Amino acid sequence: MENGAARPAPAVIVAIDGPSGTGKSSTSKAVAAKLGLSYLDTGAQYRAITWWMVTNGIDITDPTAIAAVAGKPEIISGTDPSAPAITVDGTDVARPIRTQEVTSKVSAVSAVPEVRTRITELQRSIAAAAELGIVVEGRDIGTTVLPDADLKIFLTASPEARASRRSGELKGADVNSTREALLKRDAADSSRKTSPLAKADDAVEVDTSDLTLQQVIECVVTLVEEKRAAK
Ligand code: DC
């Protein structure tokens, strides 16, 4: 450390939860980049373990079969918000985890308690190692993974706004079928027994339906700066 160096900003842990299509990933990455924090996409980890199950022929309708091998794949997540990376047993899976096949199976795999225990441990160790702090996005971060986070945000948006954003990302996929698929995945993620998608009691809820991405980012950055200043 150089003499006279400015005192570093205190590490801050930010949990951003909410259903898909609310702008969680874009917001989380931008906030982390702007504030010099690490970034963790926990949905990518659940997608990665799902990809491994599919690739290894595991019957994803059988929770016992999934539980038996939940500890096998080695999942490594990068935490640079400008270049999010994820590997499974050394293979770069950033693209294959976004396929329709993985998307349609991830809720079933992520509902298995042994999968959640494994991935939750991984998430906690990554957050603990982030010296300057981290933005962690997911579904159960504020409630289960990091209940002591400095700031918890719960992003929401109308199903219409979410479906139209998602179909834009999927390069013009049909809005109605995207809406149905989103609602089906939300219902599964919200109704599972182990750490469902839920707003923590102390989370700040932000409805993004009528906000631009820039407005959402500014809102969250302001909230993080307020928390940092109060530490
Ligand atoms: O954010 P995403 O759409 O990439 O997440 C994919 C799935 O992973 C989502 O449908 C539910 C699951 N997930 C979860 O159960 N818990 C998390 N913290 C993050 C994602």
PDB file of C-alpha atoms and ligand atoms in Angstrom:
ATOM      1  CA  MET A   1       0.000   0.000   0.000  1.00  0.00           C
ATOM      2  CA  GLU A   2       1.428   3.401  -0.988  1.00  0.00           C
ATOM      3  CA  ASN A   3       1.864   6.049   1.662  1.00  0.00           C
ATOM      4  CA  GLY A   4      -0.969   8.536   1.637  1.00  0.00           C
ATOM      5  CA  ALA A   5      -3.231   6.365  -0.529  1.00  0.00           C
ATOM      6  CA  ALA A   6      -6.894   7.255  -0.172  1.00  0.00           C
ATOM      7  CA  ARG A   7      -8.792   5.011   2.222  1.00  0.00           C
ATOM      8  CA  PRO A   8     -10.540   2.403   0.052  1.00  0.00           C
ATOM      9  CA  ALA A   9     -14.343   2.430   0.023  1.00  0.00           C
ATOM     10  CA  PRO A  10     -15.669  -0.189   2.458  1.00  0.00           C
ATOM     11  CA  ALA A  11     -16.606  -3.514   0.872  1.00  0.00           C
ATOM     12  CA  VAL A  12     -20.286  -3.703   0.161  1.00  0.00           C
ATOM     13  CA  ILE A  13     -22.413  -6.764  -0.549  1.00  0.00           C
ATOM     14  CA  VAL A  14     -25.401  -6.136  -2.798  1.00  0.00           C
ATOM     15  CA  ALA A  15     -28.097  -8.766  -3.428  1.00  0.00           C
ATOM     16  CA  ILE A  16     -30.307  -8.251  -6.489  1.00  0.00           C
ATOM     17  CA  ASP A  17     -33.204 -10.681  -6.803  1.00  0.00           C
ATOM     18  CA  GLY A  18     -36.280 -10.935  -8.978  1.00  0.00           C
ATOM     19  CA  PRO A  19     -37.841 -12.931 -11.790  1.00  0.00           C
ATOM     20  CA  SER A  20     -36.396 -13.029 -15.315  1.00  0.00           C
ATOM     21  CA  GLY A  21     -36.931 -10.141 -17.696  1.00  0.00           C
ATOM     22  CA  THR A  22     -36.803  -7.474 -14.983  1.00  0.00           C
ATOM     23  CA  GLY A  23     -33.377  -6.219 -16.077  1.00  0.00           C
ATOM     24  CA  LYS A  24     -31.524  -7.978 -13.247  1.00  0.00           C
ATOM     25  CA  SER A  25     -28.452  -9.019 -15.232  1.00  0.00           C
ATOM     26  CA  SER A  26     -27.961  -5.774 -17.146  1.00  0.00           C
ATOM     27  CA  THR A  27     -28.494  -3.742 -13.989  1.00  0.00           C
ATOM     28  CA  SER A  28     -26.244  -5.897 -11.800  1.00  0.00           C
ATOM     29  CA  LYS A  29     -23.362  -5.893 -14.286  1.00  0.00           C
ATOM     30  CA  ALA A  30     -23.574  -2.147 -14.883  1.00  0.00           C
ATOM     31  CA  VAL A  31     -23.777  -1.296 -11.176  1.00  0.00           C
ATOM     32  CA  ALA A  32     -20.805  -3.543 -10.378  1.00  0.00           C
ATOM     33  CA  ALA A  33     -18.740  -2.076 -13.238  1.00  0.00           C
ATOM     34  CA  LYS A  34     -19.583   1.489 -12.279  1.00  0.00           C
ATOM     35  CA  LEU A  35     -18.686   0.999  -8.599  1.00  0.00           C
ATOM     36  CA  GLY A  36     -15.646  -1.249  -9.081  1.00  0.00           C
ATOM     37  CA  LEU A  37     -17.330  -4.265  -7.475  1.00  0.00           C
ATOM     38  CA  SER A  38     -17.199  -7.936  -8.402  1.00  0.00           C
ATOM     39  CA  TYR A  39     -20.261  -9.522 -10.009  1.00  0.00           C
ATOM     40  CA  LEU A  40     -21.824 -12.963  -9.712  1.00  0.00           C
ATOM     41  CA  ASP A  41     -24.597 -14.335 -11.935  1.00  0.00           C
ATOM     42  CA  THR A  42     -26.054 -17.166  -9.837  1.00  0.00           C
ATOM     43  CA  GLY A  43     -28.565 -18.112 -12.542  1.00  0.00           C
ATOM     44  CA  ALA A  44     -25.578 -18.984 -14.748  1.00  0.00           C
ATOM     45  CA  GLN A  45     -24.391 -21.423 -12.061  1.00  0.00           C
ATOM     46  CA  TYR A  46     -27.776 -23.192 -11.982  1.00  0.00           C
ATOM     47  CA  ARG A  47     -27.744 -23.239 -15.770  1.00  0.00           C
ATOM     48  CA  ALA A  48     -24.200 -24.673 -15.734  1.00  0.00           C
ATOM     49  CA  ILE A  49     -25.108 -27.569 -13.444  1.00  0.00           C
ATOM     50  CA  THR A  50     -28.222 -28.182 -15.585  1.00  0.00           C
ATOM     51  CA  TRP A  51     -26.062 -28.214 -18.726  1.00  0.00           C
ATOM     52  CA  TRP A  52     -23.784 -30.804 -17.073  1.00  0.00           C
ATOM     53  CA  MET A  53     -26.776 -32.992 -16.108  1.00  0.00           C
ATOM     54  CA  VAL A  54     -28.151 -32.867 -19.661  1.00  0.00           C
ATOM     55  CA  THR A  55     -24.736 -33.503 -21.238  1.00  0.00           C
ATOM     56  CA  ASN A  56     -24.144 -36.495 -18.966  1.00  0.00           C
ATOM     57  CA  GLY A  57     -27.540 -38.067 -19.660  1.00  0.00           C
ATOM     58  CA  ILE A  58     -28.943 -37.610 -16.137  1.00  0.00           C
ATOM     59  CA  ASP A  59     -32.721 -38.017 -16.003  1.00  0.00           C
ATOM     60  CA  ILE A  60     -33.800 -34.546 -14.943  1.00  0.00           C
ATOM     61  CA  THR A  61     -37.274 -35.757 -14.019  1.00  0.00           C
ATOM     62  CA  ASP A  62     -35.658 -37.841 -11.249  1.00  0.00           C
ATOM     63  CA  PRO A  63     -34.609 -35.684  -8.245  1.00  0.00           C
ATOM     64  CA  THR A  64     -32.821 -38.643  -6.628  1.00  0.00           C
ATOM     65  CA  ALA A  65     -30.643 -39.131  -9.703  1.00  0.00           C
ATOM     66  CA  ILE A  66     -29.849 -35.393  -9.768  1.00  0.00           C
ATOM     67  CA  ALA A  67     -29.075 -35.316  -6.043  1.00  0.00           C
ATOM     68  CA  ALA A  68     -26.693 -38.283  -6.352  1.00  0.00           C
ATOM     69  CA  VAL A  69     -24.401 -36.424  -8.779  1.00  0.00           C
ATOM     70  CA  ALA A  70     -24.918 -32.816  -7.646  1.00  0.00           C
ATOM     71  CA  GLY A  71     -21.399 -32.652  -6.204  1.00  0.00           C
ATOM     72  CA  LYS A  72     -19.621 -33.923  -9.318  1.00  0.00           C
ATOM     73  CA  PRO A  73     -19.209 -31.014 -11.752  1.00  0.00           C
ATOM     74  CA  GLU A  74     -16.590 -28.386 -10.942  1.00  0.00           C
ATOM     75  CA  ILE A  75     -18.174 -25.013 -11.670  1.00  0.00           C
ATOM     76  CA  ILE A  76     -15.955 -21.945 -11.785  1.00  0.00           C
ATOM     77  CA  SER A  77     -17.511 -18.485 -12.127  1.00  0.00           C
ATOM     78  CA  GLY A  78     -15.569 -15.387 -13.125  1.00  0.00           C
ATOM     79  CA  THR A  79     -16.527 -12.222 -11.247  1.00  0.00           C
ATOM     80  CA  ASP A  80     -15.500  -9.488 -13.703  1.00  0.00           C
ATOM     81  CA  PRO A  81     -18.700  -7.599 -14.624  1.00  0.00           C
ATOM     82  CA  SER A  82     -17.288  -6.615 -18.015  1.00  0.00           C
ATOM     83  CA  ALA A  83     -16.448 -10.219 -18.974  1.00  0.00           C
ATOM     84  CA  PRO A  84     -18.630 -12.698 -17.056  1.00  0.00           C
ATOM     85  CA  ALA A  85     -17.227 -16.192 -17.537  1.00  0.00           C
ATOM     86  CA  ILE A  86     -18.273 -19.660 -16.431  1.00  0.00           C
ATOM     87  CA  THR A  87     -16.680 -23.058 -16.889  1.00  0.00           C
ATOM     88  CA  VAL A  88     -17.717 -26.601 -16.019  1.00  0.00           C
ATOM     89  CA  ASP A  89     -14.831 -29.044 -15.585  1.00  0.00           C
ATOM     90  CA  GLY A  90     -12.694 -26.627 -17.573  1.00  0.00           C
ATOM     91  CA  THR A  91     -15.123 -26.215 -20.508  1.00  0.00           C
ATOM     92  CA  ASP A  92     -16.348 -22.713 -21.322  1.00  0.00           C
ATOM     93  CA  VAL A  93     -20.149 -23.006 -21.133  1.00  0.00           C
ATOM     94  CA  ALA A  94     -21.109 -19.317 -21.399  1.00  0.00           C
ATOM     95  CA  ARG A  95     -23.023 -19.987 -24.633  1.00  0.00           C
ATOM     96  CA  PRO A  96     -24.451 -23.513 -24.227  1.00  0.00           C
ATOM     97  CA  ILE A  97     -26.084 -22.598 -20.883  1.00  0.00           C
ATOM     98  CA  ARG A  98     -28.352 -20.140 -22.745  1.00  0.00           C
ATOM     99  CA  THR A  99     -29.977 -22.700 -25.044  1.00  0.00           C
ATOM    100  CA  GLN A 100     -33.715 -23.337 -24.969  1.00  0.00           C
ATOM    101  CA  GLU A 101     -33.065 -26.866 -23.753  1.00  0.00           C
ATOM    102  CA  VAL A 102     -31.178 -25.697 -20.655  1.00  0.00           C
ATOM    103  CA  THR A 103     -33.679 -22.875 -20.029  1.00  0.00           C
ATOM    104  CA  SER A 104     -36.576 -25.322 -20.056  1.00  0.00           C
ATOM    105  CA  LYS A 105     -34.855 -27.708 -17.612  1.00  0.00           C
ATOM    106  CA  VAL A 106     -33.118 -25.376 -15.166  1.00  0.00           C
ATOM    107  CA  SER A 107     -36.108 -24.936 -12.831  1.00  0.00           C
ATOM    108  CA  ALA A 108     -36.388 -28.703 -12.249  1.00  0.00           C
ATOM    109  CA  VAL A 109     -32.677 -29.092 -11.537  1.00  0.00           C
ATOM    110  CA  SER A 110     -32.457 -26.001  -9.317  1.00  0.00           C
ATOM    111  CA  ALA A 111     -35.381 -27.210  -7.190  1.00  0.00           C
ATOM    112  CA  VAL A 112     -33.351 -30.184  -5.903  1.00  0.00           C
ATOM    113  CA  PRO A 113     -32.124 -29.380  -2.346  1.00  0.00           C
ATOM    114  CA  GLU A 114     -28.696 -31.045  -2.849  1.00  0.00           C
ATOM    115  CA  VAL A 115     -28.124 -28.831  -5.911  1.00  0.00           C
ATOM    116  CA  ARG A 116     -29.067 -25.721  -3.938  1.00  0.00           C
ATOM    117  CA  THR A 117     -26.812 -26.615  -1.009  1.00  0.00           C
ATOM    118  CA  ARG A 118     -23.869 -27.150  -3.331  1.00  0.00           C
ATOM    119  CA  ILE A 119     -24.392 -23.965  -5.351  1.00  0.00           C
ATOM    120  CA  THR A 120     -25.199 -21.861  -2.276  1.00  0.00           C
ATOM    121  CA  GLU A 121     -21.863 -22.851  -0.677  1.00  0.00           C
ATOM    122  CA  LEU A 122     -20.075 -21.857  -3.867  1.00  0.00           C
ATOM    123  CA  GLN A 123     -21.862 -18.494  -3.922  1.00  0.00           C
ATOM    124  CA  ARG A 124     -21.016 -17.736  -0.290  1.00  0.00           C
ATOM    125  CA  SER A 125     -17.346 -18.509  -0.792  1.00  0.00           C
ATOM    126  CA  ILE A 126     -17.175 -16.270  -3.886  1.00  0.00           C
ATOM    127  CA  ALA A 127     -18.881 -13.405  -2.025  1.00  0.00           C
ATOM    128  CA  ALA A 128     -16.559 -13.816   0.966  1.00  0.00           C
ATOM    129  CA  ALA A 129     -13.495 -13.590  -1.297  1.00  0.00           C
ATOM    130  CA  ALA A 130     -14.580 -10.351  -3.012  1.00  0.00           C
ATOM    131  CA  GLU A 131     -12.356  -7.833  -1.237  1.00  0.00           C
ATOM    132  CA  LEU A 132     -14.002  -4.689  -2.560  1.00  0.00           C
ATOM    133  CA  GLY A 133     -17.515  -6.091  -2.449  1.00  0.00           C
ATOM    134  CA  ILE A 134     -19.811  -7.765  -4.923  1.00  0.00           C
ATOM    135  CA  VAL A 135     -23.158  -7.552  -6.664  1.00  0.00           C
ATOM    136  CA  VAL A 136     -24.830 -10.973  -6.597  1.00  0.00           C
ATOM    137  CA  GLU A 137     -27.929 -11.499  -8.720  1.00  0.00           C
ATOM    138  CA  GLY A 138     -30.418 -14.328  -8.431  1.00  0.00           C
ATOM    139  CA  ARG A 139     -33.680 -15.434  -6.874  1.00  0.00           C
ATOM    140  CA  ASP A 140     -32.824 -16.254  -3.234  1.00  0.00           C
ATOM    141  CA  ILE A 141     -29.764 -14.129  -2.553  1.00  0.00           C
ATOM    142  CA  GLY A 142     -31.353 -11.716  -0.077  1.00  0.00           C
ATOM    143  CA  THR A 143     -33.425 -14.410   1.634  1.00  0.00           C
ATOM    144  CA  THR A 144     -31.065 -17.393   1.816  1.00  0.00           C
ATOM    145  CA  VAL A 145     -27.610 -17.043   0.305  1.00  0.00           C
ATOM    146  CA  LEU A 146     -26.549 -13.686   1.799  1.00  0.00           C
ATOM    147  CA  PRO A 147     -29.186 -12.712   4.363  1.00  0.00           C
ATOM    148  CA  ASP A 148     -26.720 -10.186   5.875  1.00  0.00           C
ATOM    149  CA  ALA A 149     -26.138  -8.344   2.573  1.00  0.00           C
ATOM    150  CA  ASP A 150     -25.653  -4.583   3.010  1.00  0.00           C
ATOM    151  CA  LEU A 151     -28.297  -3.823   0.419  1.00  0.00           C
ATOM    152  CA  LYS A 152     -31.090  -5.995  -0.988  1.00  0.00           C
ATOM    153  CA  ILE A 153     -32.952  -5.022  -4.127  1.00  0.00           C
ATOM    154  CA  PHE A 154     -35.968  -6.877  -5.522  1.00  0.00           C
ATOM    155  CA  LEU A 155     -36.665  -5.999  -9.151  1.00  0.00           C
ATOM    156  CA  THR A 156     -40.133  -6.524 -10.590  1.00  0.00           C
ATOM    157  CA  ALA A 157     -41.878  -5.655 -13.876  1.00  0.00           C
ATOM    158  CA  SER A 158     -45.205  -6.449 -15.482  1.00  0.00           C
ATOM    159  CA  PRO A 159     -45.347  -9.761 -17.391  1.00  0.00           C
ATOM    160  CA  GLU A 160     -45.869  -7.761 -20.595  1.00  0.00           C
ATOM    161  CA  ALA A 161     -42.753  -5.625 -20.090  1.00  0.00           C
ATOM    162  CA  ARG A 162     -40.699  -8.694 -19.188  1.00  0.00           C
ATOM    163  CA  ALA A 163     -41.887 -10.732 -22.174  1.00  0.00           C
ATOM    164  CA  SER A 164     -41.219  -7.944 -24.624  1.00  0.00           C
ATOM    165  CA  ARG A 165     -37.682  -7.400 -23.245  1.00  0.00           C
ATOM    166  CA  ARG A 166     -36.909 -11.130 -23.335  1.00  0.00           C
ATOM    167  CA  SER A 167     -38.208 -11.622 -26.868  1.00  0.00           C
ATOM    168  CA  GLY A 168     -36.060  -8.661 -27.928  1.00  0.00           C
ATOM    169  CA  GLU A 169     -33.016 -10.377 -26.374  1.00  0.00           C
ATOM    170  CA  LEU A 170     -33.963 -13.606 -28.150  1.00  0.00           C
ATOM    171  CA  LYS A 171     -33.965 -11.690 -31.450  1.00  0.00           C
ATOM    172  CA  GLY A 172     -37.667 -11.390 -32.095  1.00  0.00           C
ATOM    173  CA  ALA A 173     -39.031 -14.562 -30.460  1.00  0.00           C
ATOM    174  CA  ASP A 174     -42.838 -14.539 -30.281  1.00  0.00           C
ATOM    175  CA  VAL A 175     -43.903 -12.322 -27.348  1.00  0.00           C
ATOM    176  CA  ASN A 176     -46.893 -14.462 -26.323  1.00  0.00           C
ATOM    177  CA  SER A 177     -44.989 -17.715 -26.141  1.00  0.00           C
ATOM    178  CA  THR A 178     -42.093 -15.956 -24.375  1.00  0.00           C
ATOM    179  CA  ARG A 179     -44.604 -14.589 -21.834  1.00  0.00           C
ATOM    180  CA  GLU A 180     -46.064 -18.054 -21.219  1.00  0.00           C
ATOM    181  CA  ALA A 181     -42.592 -19.595 -20.787  1.00  0.00           C
ATOM    182  CA  LEU A 182     -41.536 -16.829 -18.373  1.00  0.00           C
ATOM    183  CA  LEU A 183     -44.659 -17.206 -16.239  1.00  0.00           C
ATOM    184  CA  LYS A 184     -44.246 -20.976 -16.146  1.00  0.00           C
ATOM    185  CA  ARG A 185     -40.615 -20.675 -14.998  1.00  0.00           C
ATOM    186  CA  ASP A 186     -41.559 -18.035 -12.359  1.00  0.00           C
ATOM    187  CA  ALA A 187     -44.318 -20.267 -11.014  1.00  0.00           C
ATOM    188  CA  ALA A 188     -41.882 -23.178 -10.678  1.00  0.00           C
ATOM    189  CA  ASP A 189     -39.146 -20.992  -9.130  1.00  0.00           C
ATOM    190  CA  SER A 190     -41.577 -19.325  -6.685  1.00  0.00           C
ATOM    191  CA  SER A 191     -43.344 -22.486  -5.544  1.00  0.00           C
ATOM    192  CA  ARG A 192     -40.408 -24.818  -4.910  1.00  0.00           C
ATOM    193  CA  LYS A 193     -39.900 -25.873  -1.287  1.00  0.00           C
ATOM    194  CA  THR A 194     -36.212 -24.994  -0.941  1.00  0.00           C
ATOM    195  CA  SER A 195     -35.339 -21.271  -1.090  1.00  0.00           C
ATOM    196  CA  PRO A 196     -37.917 -20.129  -3.619  1.00  0.00           C
ATOM    197  CA  LEU A 197     -37.841 -16.869  -5.569  1.00  0.00           C
ATOM    198  CA  ALA A 198     -38.948 -14.384  -2.912  1.00  0.00           C
ATOM    199  CA  LYS A 199     -38.521 -10.799  -1.794  1.00  0.00           C
ATOM    200  CA  ALA A 200     -36.679 -10.455   1.523  1.00  0.00           C
ATOM    201  CA  ASP A 201     -38.582  -8.413   4.115  1.00  0.00           C
ATOM    202  CA  ASP A 202     -35.817  -5.808   4.151  1.00  0.00           C
ATOM    203  CA  ALA A 203     -35.387  -5.592   0.349  1.00  0.00           C
ATOM    204  CA  VAL A 204     -36.084  -2.406  -1.597  1.00  0.00           C
ATOM    205  CA  GLU A 205     -38.592  -3.230  -4.349  1.00  0.00           C
ATOM    206  CA  VAL A 206     -38.093  -1.448  -7.672  1.00  0.00           C
ATOM    207  CA  ASP A 207     -40.765  -1.838 -10.376  1.00  0.00           C
ATOM    208  CA  THR A 208     -38.864  -1.455 -13.658  1.00  0.00           C
ATOM    209  CA  SER A 209     -41.886  -1.659 -16.005  1.00  0.00           C
ATOM    210  CA  ASP A 210     -41.818   2.037 -16.915  1.00  0.00           C
ATOM    211  CA  LEU A 211     -38.151   2.762 -16.277  1.00  0.00           C
ATOM    212  CA  THR A 212     -35.294   2.720 -18.756  1.00  0.00           C
ATOM    213  CA  LEU A 213     -32.323   0.501 -17.950  1.00  0.00           C
ATOM    214  CA  GLN A 214     -30.295   3.666 -17.305  1.00  0.00           C
ATOM    215  CA  GLN A 215     -32.828   4.846 -14.738  1.00  0.00           C
ATOM    216  CA  VAL A 216     -32.779   1.511 -12.922  1.00  0.00           C
ATOM    217  CA  ILE A 217     -28.965   1.513 -12.853  1.00  0.00           C
ATOM    218  CA  GLU A 218     -28.875   5.061 -11.464  1.00  0.00           C
ATOM    219  CA  CYS A 219     -31.427   4.184  -8.808  1.00  0.00           C
ATOM    220  CA  VAL A 220     -29.422   1.162  -7.611  1.00  0.00           C
ATOM    221  CA  VAL A 221     -26.072   3.015  -7.764  1.00  0.00           C
ATOM    222  CA  THR A 222     -27.541   5.748  -5.548  1.00  0.00           C
ATOM    223  CA  LEU A 223     -28.799   3.172  -3.048  1.00  0.00           C
ATOM    224  CA  VAL A 224     -25.379   1.452  -2.928  1.00  0.00           C
ATOM    225  CA  GLU A 225     -23.559   4.763  -2.471  1.00  0.00           C
ATOM    226  CA  GLU A 226     -25.881   5.662   0.403  1.00  0.00           C
ATOM    227  CA  LYS A 227     -25.122   2.321   2.080  1.00  0.00           C
ATOM    228  CA  ARG A 228     -21.374   2.754   1.549  1.00  0.00           C
ATOM    229  CA  ALA A 229     -21.454   6.235   3.013  1.00  0.00           C
ATOM    230  CA  ALA A 230     -23.250   4.941   6.093  1.00  0.00           C
ATOM    231  CA  LYS A 231     -20.677   2.155   6.758  1.00  0.00           C
TER     232      LYS A 231
HETATM  233  O1   DC B   1     -31.411 -15.748 -13.961  1.00  0.00           O
HETATM  234  P1   DC B   1     -31.620 -16.951 -14.919  1.00  0.00           P
HETATM  235  O2   DC B   1     -32.863 -16.841 -15.733  1.00  0.00           O
HETATM  236  O3   DC B   1     -30.404 -17.204 -15.746  1.00  0.00           O
HETATM  237  O4   DC B   1     -31.799 -18.198 -13.937  1.00  0.00           O
HETATM  238  C1   DC B   1     -32.030 -19.486 -14.435  1.00  0.00           C
HETATM  239  C2   DC B   1     -32.779 -20.329 -13.429  1.00  0.00           C
HETATM  240  O5   DC B   1     -31.936 -20.617 -12.316  1.00  0.00           O
HETATM  241  C3   DC B   1     -34.048 -19.736 -12.853  1.00  0.00           C
HETATM  242  O6   DC B   1     -35.183 -20.107 -13.607  1.00  0.00           O
HETATM  243  C4   DC B   1     -34.124 -20.333 -11.469  1.00  0.00           C
HETATM  244  C5   DC B   1     -32.708 -20.701 -11.139  1.00  0.00           C
HETATM  245  N1   DC B   1     -32.104 -19.841 -10.131  1.00  0.00           N
HETATM  246  C6   DC B   1     -32.335 -20.157  -8.820  1.00  0.00           C
HETATM  247  O7   DC B   1     -33.084 -21.093  -8.539  1.00  0.00           O
HETATM  248  N2   DC B   1     -31.739 -19.435  -7.832  1.00  0.00           N
HETATM  249  C7   DC B   1     -30.947 -18.406  -8.125  1.00  0.00           C
HETATM  250  N3   DC B   1     -30.347 -17.726  -7.139  1.00  0.00           N
HETATM  251  C8   DC B   1     -30.724 -18.044  -9.475  1.00  0.00           C
HETATM  252  C9   DC B   1     -31.333 -18.770 -10.459  1.00  0.00           C
END
